[in-house]
mmCIF file of C-alpha atoms in Angstrom:
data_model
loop_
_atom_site.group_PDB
_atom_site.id
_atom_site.type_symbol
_atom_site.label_atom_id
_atom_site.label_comp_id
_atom_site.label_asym_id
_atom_site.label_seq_id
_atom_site.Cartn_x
_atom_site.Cartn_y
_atom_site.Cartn_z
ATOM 1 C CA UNK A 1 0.000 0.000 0.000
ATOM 2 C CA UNK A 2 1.029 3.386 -0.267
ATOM 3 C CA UNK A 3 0.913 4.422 3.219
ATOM 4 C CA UNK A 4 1.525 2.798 7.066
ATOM 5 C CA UNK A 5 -0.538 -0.125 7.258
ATOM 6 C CA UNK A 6 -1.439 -1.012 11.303
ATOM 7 C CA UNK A 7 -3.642 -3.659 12.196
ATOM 8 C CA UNK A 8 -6.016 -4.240 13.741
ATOM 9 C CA UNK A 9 -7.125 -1.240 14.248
ATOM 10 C CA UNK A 10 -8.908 -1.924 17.587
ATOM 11 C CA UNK A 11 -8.519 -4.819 20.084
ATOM 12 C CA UNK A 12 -10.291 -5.300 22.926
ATOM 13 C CA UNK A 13 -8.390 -8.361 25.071
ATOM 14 C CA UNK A 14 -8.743 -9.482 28.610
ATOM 15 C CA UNK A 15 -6.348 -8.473 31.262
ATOM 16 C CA UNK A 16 -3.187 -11.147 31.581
ATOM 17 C CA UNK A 17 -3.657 -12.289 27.804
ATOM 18 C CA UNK A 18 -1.041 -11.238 25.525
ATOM 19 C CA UNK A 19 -1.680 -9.474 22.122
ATOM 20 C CA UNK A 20 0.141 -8.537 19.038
ATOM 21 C CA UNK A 21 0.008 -5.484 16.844
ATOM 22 C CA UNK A 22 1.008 -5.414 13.532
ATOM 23 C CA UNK A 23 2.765 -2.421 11.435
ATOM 24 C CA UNK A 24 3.292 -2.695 7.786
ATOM 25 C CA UNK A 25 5.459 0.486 6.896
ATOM 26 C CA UNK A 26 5.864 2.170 3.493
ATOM 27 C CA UNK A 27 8.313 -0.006 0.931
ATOM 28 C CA UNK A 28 11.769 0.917 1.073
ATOM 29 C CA UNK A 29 11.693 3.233 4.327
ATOM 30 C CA UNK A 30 14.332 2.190 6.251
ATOM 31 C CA UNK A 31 13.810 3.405 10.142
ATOM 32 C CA UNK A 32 10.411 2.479 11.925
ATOM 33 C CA UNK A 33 9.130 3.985 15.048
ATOM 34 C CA UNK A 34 6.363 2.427 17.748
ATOM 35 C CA UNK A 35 4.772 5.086 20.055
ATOM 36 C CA UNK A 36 1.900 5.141 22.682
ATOM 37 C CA UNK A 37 -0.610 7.654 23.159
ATOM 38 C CA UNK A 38 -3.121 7.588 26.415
ATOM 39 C CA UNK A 39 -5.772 9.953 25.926
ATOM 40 C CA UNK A 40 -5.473 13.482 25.644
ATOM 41 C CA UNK A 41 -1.299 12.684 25.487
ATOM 42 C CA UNK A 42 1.403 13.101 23.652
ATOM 43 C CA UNK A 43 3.347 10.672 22.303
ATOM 44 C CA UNK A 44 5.486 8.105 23.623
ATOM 45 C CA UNK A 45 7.979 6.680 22.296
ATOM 46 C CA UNK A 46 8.991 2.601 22.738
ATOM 47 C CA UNK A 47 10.886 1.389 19.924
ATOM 48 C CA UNK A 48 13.137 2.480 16.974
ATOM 49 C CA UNK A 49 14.535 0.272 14.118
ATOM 50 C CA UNK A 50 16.854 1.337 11.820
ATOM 51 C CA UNK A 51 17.857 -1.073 8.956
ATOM 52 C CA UNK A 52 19.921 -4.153 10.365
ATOM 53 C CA UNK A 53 20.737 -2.127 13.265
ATOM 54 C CA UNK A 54 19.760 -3.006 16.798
ATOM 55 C CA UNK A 55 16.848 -1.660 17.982
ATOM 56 C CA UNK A 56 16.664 1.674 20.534
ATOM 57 C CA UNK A 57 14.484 0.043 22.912
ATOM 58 C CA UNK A 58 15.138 2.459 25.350
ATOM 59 C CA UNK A 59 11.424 3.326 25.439
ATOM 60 C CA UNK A 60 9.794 0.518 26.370
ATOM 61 C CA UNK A 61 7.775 0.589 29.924
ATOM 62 C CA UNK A 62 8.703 -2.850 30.961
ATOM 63 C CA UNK A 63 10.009 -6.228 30.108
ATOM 64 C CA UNK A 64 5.788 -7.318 29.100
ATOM 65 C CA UNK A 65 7.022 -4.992 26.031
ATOM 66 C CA UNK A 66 8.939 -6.611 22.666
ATOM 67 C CA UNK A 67 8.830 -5.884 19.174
ATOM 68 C CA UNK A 68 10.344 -7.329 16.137
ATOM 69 C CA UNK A 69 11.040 -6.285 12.466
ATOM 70 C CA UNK A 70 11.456 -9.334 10.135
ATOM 71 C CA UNK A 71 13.259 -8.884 6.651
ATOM 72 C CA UNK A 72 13.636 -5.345 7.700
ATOM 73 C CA UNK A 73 9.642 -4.784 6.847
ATOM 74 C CA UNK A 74 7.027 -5.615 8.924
ATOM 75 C CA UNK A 75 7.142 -5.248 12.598
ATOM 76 C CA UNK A 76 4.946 -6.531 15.611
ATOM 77 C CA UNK A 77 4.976 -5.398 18.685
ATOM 78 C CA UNK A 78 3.942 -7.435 21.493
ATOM 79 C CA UNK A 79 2.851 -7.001 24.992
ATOM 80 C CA UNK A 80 2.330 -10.094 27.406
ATOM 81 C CA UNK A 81 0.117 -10.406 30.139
ATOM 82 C CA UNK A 82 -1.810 -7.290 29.533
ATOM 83 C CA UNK A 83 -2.422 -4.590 32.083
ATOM 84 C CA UNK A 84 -5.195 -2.022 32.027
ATOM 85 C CA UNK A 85 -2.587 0.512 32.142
ATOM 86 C CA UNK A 86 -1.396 -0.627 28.470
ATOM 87 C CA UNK A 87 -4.740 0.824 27.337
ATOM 88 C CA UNK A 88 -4.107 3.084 24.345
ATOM 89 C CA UNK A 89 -3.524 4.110 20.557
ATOM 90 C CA UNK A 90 -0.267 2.466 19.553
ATOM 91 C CA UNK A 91 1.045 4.398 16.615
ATOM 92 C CA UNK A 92 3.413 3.035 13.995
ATOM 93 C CA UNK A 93 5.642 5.367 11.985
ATOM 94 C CA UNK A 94 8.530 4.900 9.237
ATOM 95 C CA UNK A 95 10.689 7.683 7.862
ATOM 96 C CA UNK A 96 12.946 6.802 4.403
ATOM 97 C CA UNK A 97 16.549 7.006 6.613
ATOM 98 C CA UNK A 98 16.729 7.798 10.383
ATOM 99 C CA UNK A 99 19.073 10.426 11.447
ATOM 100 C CA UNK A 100 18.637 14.147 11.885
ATOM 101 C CA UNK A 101 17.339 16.563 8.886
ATOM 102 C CA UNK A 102 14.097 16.174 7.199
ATOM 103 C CA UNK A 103 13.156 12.606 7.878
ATOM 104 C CA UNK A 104 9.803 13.062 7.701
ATOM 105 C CA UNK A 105 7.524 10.454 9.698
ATOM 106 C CA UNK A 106 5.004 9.183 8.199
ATOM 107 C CA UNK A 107 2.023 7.531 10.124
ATOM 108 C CA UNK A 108 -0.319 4.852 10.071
ATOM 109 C CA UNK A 109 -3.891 5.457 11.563
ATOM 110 C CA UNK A 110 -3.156 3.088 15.099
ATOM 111 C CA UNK A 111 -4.525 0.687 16.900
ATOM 112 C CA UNK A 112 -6.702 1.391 19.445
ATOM 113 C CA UNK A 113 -6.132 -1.477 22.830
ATOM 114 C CA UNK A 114 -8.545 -1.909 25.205
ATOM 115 C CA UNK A 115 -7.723 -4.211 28.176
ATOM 116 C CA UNK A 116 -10.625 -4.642 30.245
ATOM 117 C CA UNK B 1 12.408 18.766 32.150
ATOM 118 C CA UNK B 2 10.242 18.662 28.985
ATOM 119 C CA UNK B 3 12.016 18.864 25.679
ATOM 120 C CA UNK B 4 8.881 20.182 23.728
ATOM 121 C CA UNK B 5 6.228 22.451 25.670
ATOM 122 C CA UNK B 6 3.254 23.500 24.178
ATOM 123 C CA UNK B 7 1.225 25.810 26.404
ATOM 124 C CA UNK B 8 -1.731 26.184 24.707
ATOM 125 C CA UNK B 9 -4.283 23.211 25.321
ATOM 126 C CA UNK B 10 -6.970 24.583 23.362
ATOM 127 C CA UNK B 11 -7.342 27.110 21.109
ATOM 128 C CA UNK B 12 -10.579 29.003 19.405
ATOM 129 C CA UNK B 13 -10.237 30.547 16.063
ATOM 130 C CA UNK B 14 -12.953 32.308 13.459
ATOM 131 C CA UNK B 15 -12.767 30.281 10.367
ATOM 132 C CA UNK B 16 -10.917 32.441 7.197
ATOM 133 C CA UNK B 17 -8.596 34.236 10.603
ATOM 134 C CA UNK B 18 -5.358 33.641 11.205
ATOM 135 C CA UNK B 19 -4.465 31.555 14.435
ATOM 136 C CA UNK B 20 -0.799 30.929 16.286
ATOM 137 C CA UNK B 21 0.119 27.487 17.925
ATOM 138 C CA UNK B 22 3.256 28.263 20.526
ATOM 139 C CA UNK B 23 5.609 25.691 21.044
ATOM 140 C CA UNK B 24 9.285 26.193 22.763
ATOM 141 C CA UNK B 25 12.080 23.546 22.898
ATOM 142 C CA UNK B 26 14.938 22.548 25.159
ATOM 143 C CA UNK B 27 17.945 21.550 23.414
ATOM 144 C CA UNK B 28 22.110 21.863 23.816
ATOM 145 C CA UNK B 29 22.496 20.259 20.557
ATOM 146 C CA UNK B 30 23.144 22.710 17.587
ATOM 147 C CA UNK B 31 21.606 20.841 15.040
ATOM 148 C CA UNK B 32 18.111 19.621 15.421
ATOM 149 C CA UNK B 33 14.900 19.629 13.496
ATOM 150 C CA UNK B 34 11.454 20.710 14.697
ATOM 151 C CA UNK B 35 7.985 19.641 13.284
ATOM 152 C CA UNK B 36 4.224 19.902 13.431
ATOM 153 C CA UNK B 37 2.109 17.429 12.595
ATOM 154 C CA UNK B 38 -1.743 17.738 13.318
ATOM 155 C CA UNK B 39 -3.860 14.817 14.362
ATOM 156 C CA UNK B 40 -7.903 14.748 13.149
ATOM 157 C CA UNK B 41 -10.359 12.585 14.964
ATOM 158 C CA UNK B 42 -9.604 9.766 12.809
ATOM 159 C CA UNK B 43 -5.999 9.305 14.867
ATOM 160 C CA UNK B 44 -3.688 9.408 11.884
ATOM 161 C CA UNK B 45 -0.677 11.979 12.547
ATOM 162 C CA UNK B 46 0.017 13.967 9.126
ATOM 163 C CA UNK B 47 2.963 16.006 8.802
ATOM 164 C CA UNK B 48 2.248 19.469 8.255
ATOM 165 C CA UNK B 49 5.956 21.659 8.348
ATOM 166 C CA UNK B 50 9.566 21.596 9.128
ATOM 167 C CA UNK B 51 12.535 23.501 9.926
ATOM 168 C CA UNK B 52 15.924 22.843 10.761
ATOM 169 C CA UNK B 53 18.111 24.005 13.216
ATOM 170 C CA UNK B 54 19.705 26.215 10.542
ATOM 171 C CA UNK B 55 17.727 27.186 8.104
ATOM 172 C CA UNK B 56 17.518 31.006 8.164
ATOM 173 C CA UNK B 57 14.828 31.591 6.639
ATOM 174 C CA UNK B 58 11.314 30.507 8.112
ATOM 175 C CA UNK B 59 9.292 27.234 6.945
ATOM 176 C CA UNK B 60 6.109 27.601 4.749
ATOM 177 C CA UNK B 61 4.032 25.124 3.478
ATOM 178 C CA UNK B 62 0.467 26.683 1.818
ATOM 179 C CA UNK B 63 -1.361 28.101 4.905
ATOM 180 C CA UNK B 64 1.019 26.835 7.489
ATOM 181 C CA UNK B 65 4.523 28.656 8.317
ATOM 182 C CA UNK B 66 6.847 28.170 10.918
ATOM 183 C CA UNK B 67 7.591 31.327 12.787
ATOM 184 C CA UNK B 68 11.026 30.171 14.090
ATOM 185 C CA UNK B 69 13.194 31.854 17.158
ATOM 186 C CA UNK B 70 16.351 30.148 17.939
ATOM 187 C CA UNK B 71 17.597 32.684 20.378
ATOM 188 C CA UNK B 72 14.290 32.219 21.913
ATOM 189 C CA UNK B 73 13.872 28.318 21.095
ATOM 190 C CA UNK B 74 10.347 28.772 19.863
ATOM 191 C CA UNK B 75 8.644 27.342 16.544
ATOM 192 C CA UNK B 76 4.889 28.227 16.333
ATOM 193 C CA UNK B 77 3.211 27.318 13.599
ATOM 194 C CA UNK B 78 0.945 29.743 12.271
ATOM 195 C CA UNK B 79 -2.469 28.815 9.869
ATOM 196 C CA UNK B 80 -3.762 31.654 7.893
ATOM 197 C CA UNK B 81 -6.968 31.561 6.766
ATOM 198 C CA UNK B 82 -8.503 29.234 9.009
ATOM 199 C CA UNK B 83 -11.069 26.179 7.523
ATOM 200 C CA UNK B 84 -13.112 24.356 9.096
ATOM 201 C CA UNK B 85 -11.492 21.147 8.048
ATOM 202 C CA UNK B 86 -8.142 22.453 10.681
ATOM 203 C CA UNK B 87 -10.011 21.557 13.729
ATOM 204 C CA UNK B 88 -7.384 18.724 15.146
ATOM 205 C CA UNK B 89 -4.694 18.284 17.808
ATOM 206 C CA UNK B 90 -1.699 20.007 16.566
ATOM 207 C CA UNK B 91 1.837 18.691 18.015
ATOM 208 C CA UNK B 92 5.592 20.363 17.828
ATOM 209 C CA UNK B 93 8.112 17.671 17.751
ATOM 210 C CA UNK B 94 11.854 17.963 17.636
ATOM 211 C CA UNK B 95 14.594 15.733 16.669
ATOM 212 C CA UNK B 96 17.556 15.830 17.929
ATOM 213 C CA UNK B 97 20.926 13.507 19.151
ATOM 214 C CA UNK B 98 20.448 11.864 21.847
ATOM 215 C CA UNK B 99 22.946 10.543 24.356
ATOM 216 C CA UNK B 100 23.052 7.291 22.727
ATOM 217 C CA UNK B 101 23.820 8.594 19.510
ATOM 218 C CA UNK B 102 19.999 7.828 18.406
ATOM 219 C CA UNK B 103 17.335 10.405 17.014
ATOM 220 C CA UNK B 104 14.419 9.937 18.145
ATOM 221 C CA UNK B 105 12.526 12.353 18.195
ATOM 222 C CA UNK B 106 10.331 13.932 20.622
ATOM 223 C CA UNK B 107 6.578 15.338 20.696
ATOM 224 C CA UNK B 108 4.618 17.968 22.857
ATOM 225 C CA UNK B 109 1.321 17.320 24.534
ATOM 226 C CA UNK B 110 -0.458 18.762 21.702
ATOM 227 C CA UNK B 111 -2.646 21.982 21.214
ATOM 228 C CA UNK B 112 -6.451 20.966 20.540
ATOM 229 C CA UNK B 113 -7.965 23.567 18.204
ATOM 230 C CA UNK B 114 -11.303 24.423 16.891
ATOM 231 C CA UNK B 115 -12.068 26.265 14.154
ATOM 232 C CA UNK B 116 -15.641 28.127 14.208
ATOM 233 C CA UNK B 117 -17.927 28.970 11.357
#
């Protein structure tokens, strides 16, 4: 597709039950980016991949928090055992490089997670 | 401290006026980029402007320009002629190195606006 690609774009899950969320960025755009927003926040950031280098993961909450990028594409990001807290939009971007200057992020629409 | 403050966290404008989102930044770094990107009720984030850290001249893109003071670390985006269709959250971001030699960059709390008839 043309632009980010998230799915699904809302999940309601139990709490303790693990879920996965999907990001499909655009084709060819190296550096992809996971961030949370709670409502009426900003956004925070969890996860950075660049190419085949390793990940920043300096933004993830806590160890119930991974994410993967396979083939340097698609990444999921997964949270286990579900907390109520982890209710939010989960935003996806990818920019064509990473790095300072006019890497522009472009976004896909989210998924919205609601752990009841 | 917060890298990116935005102060406002609502603003009212007439449609077809002119309106001014603030936003101020906290940075040592020399070079750095700043951005806006406004948010609609459908959730997707679409980038609106940007300027770097040394660019002299300010940003413009259509209705939106970036009324940039370094000295003063501010980058507020201003919308002239206001439509209808600009009633969104509105966040300043800024990229920047960090200590680990990544750039990732980081957003405000966002400026809800609403444009009226």
């Amino acid at each position: 597709g043309a632009g980010v690609s998230q799915s699904p774009s809302n999940k309601v899950t139990e709490k303790g039950k693990d879920v996965e969320l999907r990001c499909d960025p655009i084709s060819g755009h190296t550096a992809l980016y996971w961030y949370r927003q709670s409502l009426g926040q900003g956004l925070e950031f969890l996860i950075y991949f660049q190419g085949n280098s390793a990940p920043d993961k300096s933004g993830l909450p806590s160890d119930r928090f991974s994410a993967e990028r396979t083939g340097g594409s698609v990444s999921t990001l997964t949270i286990q055992r579900t907390q109520q807290e982890d209710s939010a939009v989960y935003l996806c971007a990818s920019s064509l490089i990473g790095g300072i200057g006019k890497n522009i992020q472009y976004f896909g629409a989210g998924t919205r997670l609601s752990v009841l | 401290a917060q890298k990116i403050t935005q102060t406002q966290p609502g603003m009212f404008v007439q449609e077809k006026e002119a309106v001014t989102l603030d936003c101020t930044y906290d940075t040592s770094d020399q070079s750095y980029g700043l951005f806006w990107y406004k948010q609609p009720s459908s959730g997707e984030m679409i980038f609106l402007i940007y300027q770097g850290s040394y660019d002299e001249q300010n940003a413009t893109e259509g209705r939106y320009s970036l009324n940039f003071q370094k000295a003063r670390k501010s980058a507020n985006l201003v919308i002239s002629a206001s439509q209808l269709g600009d009633s969104a959250m509105y966040f300043c971001a800024m990229r920047e190195v960090l200590s680990g030699g990544s750039y990732i960059p980081t957003f405000g709390r966002g400026t809800s606006l609403i444009v009226h008839p």
